[in-house]
Amino acid sequence: MSVRQHSAIPGLPEMDRILRLASRKLPRLLETRVLTTVCDRSRGLPIIALLIGSQDRSRPVLGLFGGVHGLERIGTQVTLSYLEHLLESLTWDRHARQLLEDVRLVSIPLLNPAGMYLNRRGNARGVDLMRNAPVEADEQTPWMVGGQRISPSLPWYRGKVGAPMEAESRALTDFVRQEIFPSEFAITLDCHSGFGLRDRLWHPYARTSRPFPELPAMQALKQLFDRTHPHHIYKVEPQSYRTHGDLWDYLHDEHRKAWATATGPRPVFLPCTLEMGSWLWVRKNPLQLFSFQGPFNPVKPHRRRRALRRHQPLIDFLLRASLNHRHWLPSGRDQPEESR
C-alpha cells in the first residue's frame, strides 16, 4: 500500500502530520515509503520513512528517528517539527537545496505507531522495541529496567527467548542497513524522553561499560559541538545504565561486521540518542505523574513549544557535521582491539 492510500487516524495526530509531510511535492528531494504495516487490535498502522536530499547512498547521511516508545510522543513531535522546518525551507531557501544535494537526511518519525495509538510504551504485543534486539549485556543490568522476559504485561518486556525481532524492530534494522550502512559517514539521532532532569546526548554502549569503538570520532564531534555551540544544554556521555537488547548497539556492531573485510578507510557510524530530561517537566508540574504520558512529555503548551524549538540547532549541527566530516574527523580513530 502506498503512502497516499493511508488516511487520517483518529487519536493519532502524529500520523496525520507524517501523512501531510509525505504528500509534499518536492521532486528529486523527497521520497516516502511505507516500510511495513503493523496492527493494533482493530486496524493496520503504517511505519513510514521519509528520505530527503541526495539519492546517492554513499553520501554522508543523518538518520532521525522517533516514537520507538509509544508513550514518548515528544520524541516523534521533535522529529516532525524539524522535518517540517526543513521541508518548508526547501521551498524557498536556495542554500538549503544546495546543502541537500550533497548530504542525505533519512527518517522514521514514528517507529511504534501501535504503541502510541494504544497509549503504551511497548508495541501492540507488549514488547519494548529498545529491548528487542538479539544483544545480551555483558554486565549486570538494573532489575526489570534492563529488560525482562517475565510477561508482556510488565514494562521493558524483551519478547520470548529465541523469537524473531518484532516487525517494528525489523523495519528499523532493514531500513538502516539499506539506507545508512552504505554511507561513507553516518550519524543517527533517536529521540527519547523519560530520564533525568537534564537533556542528554548518549552514544553506545548500553550493553557494556567498555569503550565505544568509535570513541575518538564521538569525542571529536563533541568538541566540535562545544566550540560551535559553547552554551549548549546537553550532557554528552555514554548511555547511563546497562540494558539488554538495544537496537543501536546491535546495528553498530552489525555495521562493523559488514565493513570488517573492506580495504581502505572504514565508514564511520555514530548512533546517538537524544534523551530529553522529562523529570524536569514533572518537577515543575507534579500533577503530570497522574497520567500515563505525564512522566514522558511536557503537558503545558508553552513547555511543549519550548521542547520543539530547543533541539533544532542540534539537528542542524548534526546535518552539517555529517556533510563536513572530513574537516573534523580524526585519523587513527579506532580503539585498541583489547578495549572492544
mmCIF file of C-alpha atoms in Angstrom:
data_model
loop_
_atom_site.group_PDB
_atom_site.id
_atom_site.type_symbol
_atom_site.label_atom_id
_atom_site.label_comp_id
_atom_site.label_asym_id
_atom_site.label_seq_id
_atom_site.Cartn_x
_atom_site.Cartn_y
_atom_site.Cartn_z
ATOM 1 C CA MET A 1 0.000 0.000 0.000
ATOM 2 C CA SER A 2 1.347 3.426 -0.921
ATOM 3 C CA VAL A 3 1.549 6.356 1.467
ATOM 4 C CA ARG A 4 -1.329 8.117 -0.309
ATOM 5 C CA GLN A 5 -3.691 5.206 0.372
ATOM 6 C CA HIS A 6 -3.441 5.738 4.134
ATOM 7 C CA SER A 7 -5.986 8.025 5.765
ATOM 8 C CA ALA A 8 -6.084 10.098 8.943
ATOM 9 C CA ILE A 9 -6.190 8.102 12.173
ATOM 10 C CA PRO A 10 -8.363 9.473 14.996
ATOM 11 C CA GLY A 11 -6.386 9.773 18.208
ATOM 12 C CA LEU A 12 -3.032 9.746 16.448
ATOM 13 C CA PRO A 13 -2.345 13.301 15.222
ATOM 14 C CA GLU A 14 1.346 12.493 14.756
ATOM 15 C CA MET A 15 0.433 10.084 11.952
ATOM 16 C CA ASP A 16 -1.663 12.788 10.302
ATOM 17 C CA ARG A 17 1.380 15.088 10.324
ATOM 18 C CA ILE A 18 3.541 12.359 8.769
ATOM 19 C CA LEU A 19 0.974 11.814 6.012
ATOM 20 C CA ARG A 20 0.904 15.554 5.294
ATOM 21 C CA LEU A 21 4.704 15.592 5.041
ATOM 22 C CA ALA A 22 4.607 12.579 2.737
ATOM 23 C CA SER A 23 2.225 14.431 0.426
ATOM 24 C CA ARG A 24 4.642 17.351 -0.102
ATOM 25 C CA LYS A 25 5.693 17.775 -3.738
ATOM 26 C CA LEU A 26 9.459 18.262 -3.843
ATOM 27 C CA PRO A 27 10.698 16.406 -6.937
ATOM 28 C CA ARG A 28 14.119 14.767 -6.578
ATOM 29 C CA LEU A 29 14.365 15.943 -2.962
ATOM 30 C CA LEU A 30 11.722 13.941 -1.072
ATOM 31 C CA GLU A 31 10.907 10.243 -1.219
ATOM 32 C CA THR A 32 8.441 8.492 1.073
ATOM 33 C CA ARG A 33 7.985 4.780 1.755
ATOM 34 C CA VAL A 34 5.715 2.548 3.774
ATOM 35 C CA LEU A 35 8.201 0.118 5.336
ATOM 36 C CA THR A 36 5.560 -2.180 6.806
ATOM 37 C CA THR A 37 2.124 -2.091 8.387
ATOM 38 C CA VAL A 38 1.586 -3.192 11.976
ATOM 39 C CA CYS A 39 -1.703 -3.869 13.697
ATOM 40 C CA ASP A 40 -3.187 -2.804 16.975
ATOM 41 C CA ARG A 41 -6.367 -4.639 17.917
ATOM 42 C CA SER A 42 -8.509 -3.273 15.103
ATOM 43 C CA ARG A 43 -6.587 -1.656 12.246
ATOM 44 C CA GLY A 44 -3.344 -1.518 10.310
ATOM 45 C CA LEU A 45 -0.931 1.303 11.078
ATOM 46 C CA PRO A 46 1.866 2.179 8.647
ATOM 47 C CA ILE A 47 5.510 2.729 9.516
ATOM 48 C CA ILE A 48 6.537 5.495 7.132
ATOM 49 C CA ALA A 49 10.049 6.591 6.189
ATOM 50 C CA LEU A 50 10.992 9.910 4.605
ATOM 51 C CA LEU A 51 14.196 10.321 2.589
ATOM 52 C CA ILE A 52 15.332 13.870 1.853
ATOM 53 C CA GLY A 53 18.205 15.085 -0.296
ATOM 54 C CA SER A 54 20.800 13.243 -2.348
ATOM 55 C CA GLN A 55 19.816 9.876 -3.810
ATOM 56 C CA ASP A 56 23.417 8.634 -3.658
ATOM 57 C CA ARG A 57 23.577 6.218 -0.701
ATOM 58 C CA SER A 58 27.327 6.631 -0.386
ATOM 59 C CA ARG A 59 26.906 10.303 0.544
ATOM 60 C CA PRO A 60 27.016 11.393 4.217
ATOM 61 C CA VAL A 61 23.727 10.810 5.982
ATOM 62 C CA LEU A 62 21.883 11.885 9.115
ATOM 63 C CA GLY A 63 19.232 9.471 10.375
ATOM 64 C CA LEU A 64 16.448 10.962 12.503
ATOM 65 C CA PHE A 65 14.150 8.637 14.445
ATOM 66 C CA GLY A 66 11.338 8.950 16.979
ATOM 67 C CA GLY A 67 8.444 7.108 18.554
ATOM 68 C CA VAL A 68 10.301 3.916 19.486
ATOM 69 C CA HIS A 69 8.369 4.018 22.758
ATOM 70 C CA GLY A 70 4.703 4.794 22.271
ATOM 71 C CA LEU A 71 4.355 6.900 25.415
ATOM 72 C CA GLU A 72 7.196 9.229 24.401
ATOM 73 C CA ARG A 73 5.212 11.334 21.952
ATOM 74 C CA ILE A 74 7.583 14.273 22.320
ATOM 75 C CA GLY A 75 10.326 12.325 20.506
ATOM 76 C CA THR A 76 8.146 11.962 17.416
ATOM 77 C CA GLN A 77 6.979 15.574 17.756
ATOM 78 C CA VAL A 78 10.567 16.896 17.876
ATOM 79 C CA THR A 79 11.418 14.794 14.808
ATOM 80 C CA LEU A 80 8.371 16.030 12.898
ATOM 81 C CA SER A 81 8.970 19.636 13.885
ATOM 82 C CA TYR A 82 12.458 19.519 12.373
ATOM 83 C CA LEU A 83 11.272 17.751 9.213
ATOM 84 C CA GLU A 84 8.517 20.342 8.738
ATOM 85 C CA HIS A 85 11.065 23.131 9.193
ATOM 86 C CA LEU A 86 13.469 21.566 6.694
ATOM 87 C CA LEU A 87 10.878 20.804 4.011
ATOM 88 C CA GLU A 88 9.429 24.298 4.257
ATOM 89 C CA SER A 89 12.941 25.756 3.935
ATOM 90 C CA LEU A 90 13.473 23.765 0.754
ATOM 91 C CA THR A 91 10.572 25.598 -0.914
ATOM 92 C CA TRP A 92 12.351 28.974 -0.744
ATOM 93 C CA ASP A 93 15.932 28.620 0.525
ATOM 94 C CA ARG A 94 18.457 28.056 -2.269
ATOM 95 C CA HIS A 95 21.235 27.283 0.209
ATOM 96 C CA ALA A 96 19.140 24.571 1.880
ATOM 97 C CA ARG A 97 18.596 22.944 -1.521
ATOM 98 C CA GLN A 98 22.323 23.085 -2.273
ATOM 99 C CA LEU A 99 23.096 21.515 1.103
ATOM 100 C CA LEU A 100 20.694 18.628 0.470
ATOM 101 C CA GLU A 101 22.299 17.918 -2.914
ATOM 102 C CA ASP A 102 25.403 16.672 -1.088
ATOM 103 C CA VAL A 103 24.005 15.112 2.090
ATOM 104 C CA ARG A 104 21.029 12.933 2.933
ATOM 105 C CA LEU A 105 18.516 13.004 5.776
ATOM 106 C CA VAL A 106 16.543 9.802 6.297
ATOM 107 C CA SER A 107 13.880 9.481 8.967
ATOM 108 C CA ILE A 108 11.322 7.196 10.563
ATOM 109 C CA PRO A 109 9.404 9.720 12.680
ATOM 110 C CA LEU A 110 7.156 7.115 14.327
ATOM 111 C CA LEU A 111 8.551 3.599 14.621
ATOM 112 C CA ASN A 112 5.888 2.325 17.046
ATOM 113 C CA PRO A 113 2.521 3.659 15.826
ATOM 114 C CA ALA A 114 0.545 0.885 17.559
ATOM 115 C CA GLY A 115 2.143 1.688 20.912
ATOM 116 C CA MET A 116 1.394 5.377 20.521
ATOM 117 C CA TYR A 117 -2.178 4.666 19.378
ATOM 118 C CA LEU A 118 -2.753 2.345 22.354
ATOM 119 C CA ASN A 119 -1.021 4.720 24.799
ATOM 120 C CA ARG A 120 1.638 2.226 25.895
ATOM 121 C CA ARG A 121 5.424 2.060 25.936
ATOM 122 C CA GLY A 122 5.753 -1.209 24.034
ATOM 123 C CA ASN A 123 4.112 -2.265 20.794
ATOM 124 C CA ALA A 124 0.717 -3.950 20.440
ATOM 125 C CA ARG A 125 2.242 -7.243 21.659
ATOM 126 C CA GLY A 126 3.706 -5.572 24.747
ATOM 127 C CA VAL A 127 7.311 -5.765 23.525
ATOM 128 C CA ASP A 128 9.675 -2.883 24.335
ATOM 129 C CA LEU A 129 11.393 -2.329 20.984
ATOM 130 C CA MET A 130 14.533 -0.913 22.611
ATOM 131 C CA ARG A 131 14.984 -4.223 24.482
ATOM 132 C CA ASN A 132 14.189 -6.376 21.455
ATOM 133 C CA ALA A 133 17.485 -6.795 19.572
ATOM 134 C CA PRO A 134 19.439 -10.078 19.897
ATOM 135 C CA VAL A 135 22.046 -8.472 22.162
ATOM 136 C CA GLU A 136 22.902 -9.561 25.703
ATOM 137 C CA ALA A 137 24.540 -7.233 28.187
ATOM 138 C CA ASP A 138 27.896 -8.480 29.461
ATOM 139 C CA GLU A 139 27.338 -6.795 32.830
ATOM 140 C CA GLN A 140 24.543 -6.807 35.371
ATOM 141 C CA THR A 141 21.553 -4.706 34.341
ATOM 142 C CA PRO A 142 19.065 -2.909 36.623
ATOM 143 C CA TRP A 143 16.263 -5.237 37.651
ATOM 144 C CA MET A 144 13.409 -5.098 35.129
ATOM 145 C CA VAL A 145 14.663 -1.850 33.523
ATOM 146 C CA GLY A 146 17.457 -3.697 31.737
ATOM 147 C CA GLY A 147 14.904 -5.936 30.011
ATOM 148 C CA GLN A 148 12.760 -8.802 31.269
ATOM 149 C CA ARG A 149 11.126 -11.906 29.785
ATOM 150 C CA ILE A 150 8.585 -12.499 32.566
ATOM 151 C CA SER A 151 5.475 -11.068 30.939
ATOM 152 C CA PRO A 152 4.375 -8.637 28.218
ATOM 153 C CA SER A 153 2.029 -7.139 30.814
ATOM 154 C CA LEU A 154 5.065 -5.689 32.610
ATOM 155 C CA PRO A 155 7.245 -2.878 31.212
ATOM 156 C CA TRP A 156 10.574 -3.493 29.471
ATOM 157 C CA TYR A 157 9.482 -6.875 28.068
ATOM 158 C CA ARG A 158 12.053 -8.232 25.606
ATOM 159 C CA GLY A 159 9.944 -10.899 23.921
ATOM 160 C CA LYS A 160 10.267 -14.674 24.163
ATOM 161 C CA VAL A 161 13.682 -16.333 24.075
ATOM 162 C CA GLY A 162 14.583 -17.227 20.510
ATOM 163 C CA ALA A 163 11.635 -15.353 18.978
ATOM 164 C CA PRO A 164 12.354 -13.232 15.889
ATOM 165 C CA MET A 165 12.530 -9.491 16.319
ATOM 166 C CA GLU A 166 9.258 -7.608 16.208
ATOM 167 C CA ALA A 167 8.036 -6.207 12.897
ATOM 168 C CA GLU A 168 8.885 -2.655 14.003
ATOM 169 C CA SER A 169 12.424 -3.647 15.006
ATOM 170 C CA ARG A 170 12.937 -5.440 11.706
ATOM 171 C CA ALA A 171 11.648 -2.421 9.803
ATOM 172 C CA LEU A 172 14.211 -0.210 11.545
ATOM 173 C CA THR A 173 17.159 -2.578 11.133
ATOM 174 C CA ASP A 174 16.377 -3.306 7.474
ATOM 175 C CA PHE A 175 15.993 0.421 6.751
ATOM 176 C CA VAL A 176 19.279 1.312 8.461
ATOM 177 C CA ARG A 177 21.149 -1.464 6.645
ATOM 178 C CA GLN A 178 19.790 -0.294 3.306
ATOM 179 C CA GLU A 179 19.960 3.477 3.679
ATOM 180 C CA ILE A 180 22.727 4.132 6.233
ATOM 181 C CA PHE A 181 25.257 1.277 6.060
ATOM 182 C CA PRO A 182 26.452 2.177 2.508
ATOM 183 C CA SER A 183 27.278 5.750 3.535
ATOM 184 C CA GLU A 184 30.848 6.979 3.918
ATOM 185 C CA PHE A 185 29.780 8.751 7.134
ATOM 186 C CA ALA A 186 26.597 8.485 9.187
ATOM 187 C CA ILE A 187 25.118 9.895 12.374
ATOM 188 C CA THR A 188 21.758 8.792 13.727
ATOM 189 C CA LEU A 189 19.707 10.597 16.358
ATOM 190 C CA ASP A 190 16.983 8.627 18.135
ATOM 191 C CA CYS A 191 14.717 10.940 20.153
ATOM 192 C CA HIS A 192 13.509 9.715 23.565
ATOM 193 C CA SER A 193 12.309 11.085 26.897
ATOM 194 C CA GLY A 194 11.752 9.778 30.411
ATOM 195 C CA PHE A 195 15.119 10.065 32.185
ATOM 196 C CA GLY A 196 16.762 12.717 34.323
ATOM 197 C CA LEU A 197 16.500 16.448 34.882
ATOM 198 C CA ARG A 198 18.780 17.380 32.002
ATOM 199 C CA ASP A 199 18.806 16.763 28.247
ATOM 200 C CA ARG A 200 21.439 14.201 27.361
ATOM 201 C CA LEU A 201 23.112 13.078 24.168
ATOM 202 C CA TRP A 202 24.040 9.421 24.596
ATOM 203 C CA HIS A 203 26.267 7.231 22.481
ATOM 204 C CA PRO A 204 26.748 3.435 22.739
ATOM 205 C CA TYR A 205 27.099 1.187 24.510
ATOM 206 C CA ALA A 206 24.039 0.195 26.547
ATOM 207 C CA ARG A 207 25.210 -3.397 26.943
ATOM 208 C CA THR A 208 28.660 -2.753 28.400
ATOM 209 C CA SER A 209 30.820 -0.126 30.047
ATOM 210 C CA ARG A 210 33.703 -0.933 27.694
ATOM 211 C CA PRO A 211 34.750 1.941 25.408
ATOM 212 C CA PHE A 212 32.742 2.593 22.275
ATOM 213 C CA PRO A 213 34.966 1.635 19.282
ATOM 214 C CA GLU A 214 34.290 4.973 17.583
ATOM 215 C CA LEU A 215 35.030 6.931 20.759
ATOM 216 C CA PRO A 216 37.686 9.204 19.154
ATOM 217 C CA ALA A 217 35.187 10.231 16.465
ATOM 218 C CA MET A 218 32.493 10.785 19.073
ATOM 219 C CA GLN A 219 34.841 12.895 21.192
ATOM 220 C CA ALA A 220 35.796 14.956 18.141
ATOM 221 C CA LEU A 221 32.102 15.520 17.392
ATOM 222 C CA LYS A 222 31.515 16.640 20.986
ATOM 223 C CA GLN A 223 34.454 19.049 20.865
ATOM 224 C CA LEU A 224 33.188 20.469 17.577
ATOM 225 C CA PHE A 225 29.727 20.930 19.106
ATOM 226 C CA ASP A 226 31.211 22.586 22.200
ATOM 227 C CA ARG A 227 33.135 25.056 20.043
ATOM 228 C CA THR A 228 30.248 25.752 17.676
ATOM 229 C CA HIS A 229 27.576 25.997 20.401
ATOM 230 C CA PRO A 230 29.532 26.835 23.584
ATOM 231 C CA HIS A 231 26.335 27.418 25.585
ATOM 232 C CA HIS A 232 24.504 24.262 24.558
ATOM 233 C CA ILE A 233 22.264 22.458 27.035
ATOM 234 C CA TYR A 234 23.335 18.836 26.594
ATOM 235 C CA LYS A 235 25.365 16.422 28.635
ATOM 236 C CA VAL A 236 27.210 14.256 26.105
ATOM 237 C CA GLU A 237 28.058 10.836 27.534
ATOM 238 C CA PRO A 238 27.720 7.066 27.088
ATOM 239 C CA GLN A 239 24.318 5.635 27.998
ATOM 240 C CA SER A 240 23.830 5.974 31.742
ATOM 241 C CA TYR A 241 22.590 2.451 32.539
ATOM 242 C CA ARG A 242 23.053 -1.071 31.202
ATOM 243 C CA THR A 243 20.357 -2.873 29.220
ATOM 244 C CA HIS A 244 19.866 -5.937 27.056
ATOM 245 C CA GLY A 245 18.578 -5.764 23.509
ATOM 246 C CA ASP A 246 19.495 -2.203 22.495
ATOM 247 C CA LEU A 247 18.769 -1.766 18.784
ATOM 248 C CA TRP A 248 21.564 0.756 18.229
ATOM 249 C CA ASP A 249 24.158 -1.457 19.944
ATOM 250 C CA TYR A 250 23.064 -4.217 17.603
ATOM 251 C CA LEU A 251 23.133 -2.042 14.482
ATOM 252 C CA HIS A 252 26.525 -0.540 15.289
ATOM 253 C CA ASP A 253 28.057 -3.999 15.747
ATOM 254 C CA GLU A 254 26.399 -5.183 12.522
ATOM 255 C CA HIS A 255 27.881 -2.187 10.707
ATOM 256 C CA ARG A 256 31.380 -3.067 11.925
ATOM 257 C CA LYS A 257 30.913 -6.668 10.799
ATOM 258 C CA ALA A 258 29.644 -5.558 7.392
ATOM 259 C CA TRP A 259 32.770 -3.475 6.777
ATOM 260 C CA ALA A 260 35.269 -5.705 8.605
ATOM 261 C CA THR A 261 36.885 -7.036 5.420
ATOM 262 C CA ALA A 262 36.763 -3.784 3.451
ATOM 263 C CA THR A 263 40.003 -2.333 2.145
ATOM 264 C CA GLY A 264 40.772 1.319 2.700
ATOM 265 C CA PRO A 265 39.162 3.619 5.263
ATOM 266 C CA ARG A 266 36.168 2.088 7.023
ATOM 267 C CA PRO A 267 32.974 4.179 7.030
ATOM 268 C CA VAL A 268 32.015 5.822 10.320
ATOM 269 C CA PHE A 269 28.657 5.206 12.002
ATOM 270 C CA LEU A 270 27.810 7.196 15.144
ATOM 271 C CA PRO A 271 24.442 6.216 16.692
ATOM 272 C CA CYS A 272 23.295 8.876 19.185
ATOM 273 C CA THR A 273 20.269 9.077 21.447
ATOM 274 C CA LEU A 274 18.653 12.334 22.488
ATOM 275 C CA GLU A 275 17.284 11.640 25.977
ATOM 276 C CA MET A 276 15.124 14.601 26.937
ATOM 277 C CA GLY A 277 15.114 15.261 30.697
ATOM 278 C CA SER A 278 11.415 14.754 31.374
ATOM 279 C CA TRP A 279 11.823 14.708 35.169
ATOM 280 C CA LEU A 280 12.220 18.487 34.950
ATOM 281 C CA TRP A 281 8.745 18.775 33.421
ATOM 282 C CA VAL A 282 7.353 16.618 36.231
ATOM 283 C CA ARG A 283 9.148 18.625 38.907
ATOM 284 C CA LYS A 284 7.565 21.818 37.568
ATOM 285 C CA ASN A 285 4.135 20.207 37.238
ATOM 286 C CA PRO A 286 3.836 17.196 39.644
ATOM 287 C CA LEU A 287 0.228 16.535 38.575
ATOM 288 C CA GLN A 288 1.660 15.048 35.377
ATOM 289 C CA LEU A 289 2.503 11.913 37.358
ATOM 290 C CA PHE A 290 -1.182 11.018 37.445
ATOM 291 C CA SER A 291 -1.386 10.403 33.678
ATOM 292 C CA PHE A 292 0.215 7.719 31.506
ATOM 293 C CA GLN A 293 2.029 10.224 29.332
ATOM 294 C CA GLY A 294 2.858 12.757 32.051
ATOM 295 C CA PRO A 295 6.229 11.279 33.098
ATOM 296 C CA PHE A 296 7.456 11.367 29.496
ATOM 297 C CA ASN A 297 6.054 14.514 27.876
ATOM 298 C CA PRO A 298 5.633 18.224 28.564
ATOM 299 C CA VAL A 299 1.923 18.725 29.214
ATOM 300 C CA LYS A 300 1.813 22.516 29.438
ATOM 301 C CA PRO A 301 1.602 24.007 25.913
ATOM 302 C CA HIS A 302 4.434 26.507 26.460
ATOM 303 C CA ARG A 303 6.782 23.727 27.644
ATOM 304 C CA ARG A 304 5.894 21.606 24.639
ATOM 305 C CA ARG A 305 6.625 24.525 22.292
ATOM 306 C CA ARG A 306 9.933 25.097 24.079
ATOM 307 C CA ALA A 307 10.903 21.438 23.635
ATOM 308 C CA LEU A 308 10.030 21.560 19.929
ATOM 309 C CA ARG A 309 12.249 24.552 19.225
ATOM 310 C CA ARG A 310 15.186 23.899 21.550
ATOM 311 C CA HIS A 311 16.554 20.869 19.678
ATOM 312 C CA GLN A 312 16.519 22.273 16.134
ATOM 313 C CA PRO A 313 20.053 23.754 16.465
ATOM 314 C CA LEU A 314 21.361 20.307 17.491
ATOM 315 C CA ILE A 315 19.818 18.589 14.468
ATOM 316 C CA ASP A 316 21.005 21.344 12.129
ATOM 317 C CA PHE A 317 24.505 20.952 13.550
ATOM 318 C CA LEU A 318 24.499 17.165 13.082
ATOM 319 C CA LEU A 319 23.374 17.525 9.470
ATOM 320 C CA ARG A 320 26.166 19.998 8.684
ATOM 321 C CA ALA A 321 28.721 17.965 10.659
ATOM 322 C CA SER A 322 27.805 14.897 8.609
ATOM 323 C CA LEU A 323 28.366 16.722 5.335
ATOM 324 C CA ASN A 324 31.676 18.233 6.504
ATOM 325 C CA HIS A 325 33.019 15.228 8.417
ATOM 326 C CA ARG A 326 36.361 15.247 6.585
ATOM 327 C CA HIS A 327 37.183 18.624 8.173
ATOM 328 C CA TRP A 328 36.909 17.452 11.796
ATOM 329 C CA LEU A 329 37.073 13.638 11.887
ATOM 330 C CA PRO A 330 40.346 12.462 13.463
ATOM 331 C CA SER A 331 42.610 9.978 11.743
ATOM 332 C CA GLY A 332 43.525 6.738 13.510
ATOM 333 C CA ARG A 333 40.204 6.793 15.331
ATOM 334 C CA ASP A 334 39.960 3.066 16.168
ATOM 335 C CA GLN A 335 40.480 1.940 19.738
ATOM 336 C CA PRO A 336 42.954 -0.877 20.504
ATOM 337 C CA GLU A 337 41.447 -4.301 19.973
ATOM 338 C CA GLU A 338 41.535 -5.175 23.699
ATOM 339 C CA SER A 339 39.190 -2.267 24.528
ATOM 340 C CA ARG A 340 36.407 -3.507 22.255
#
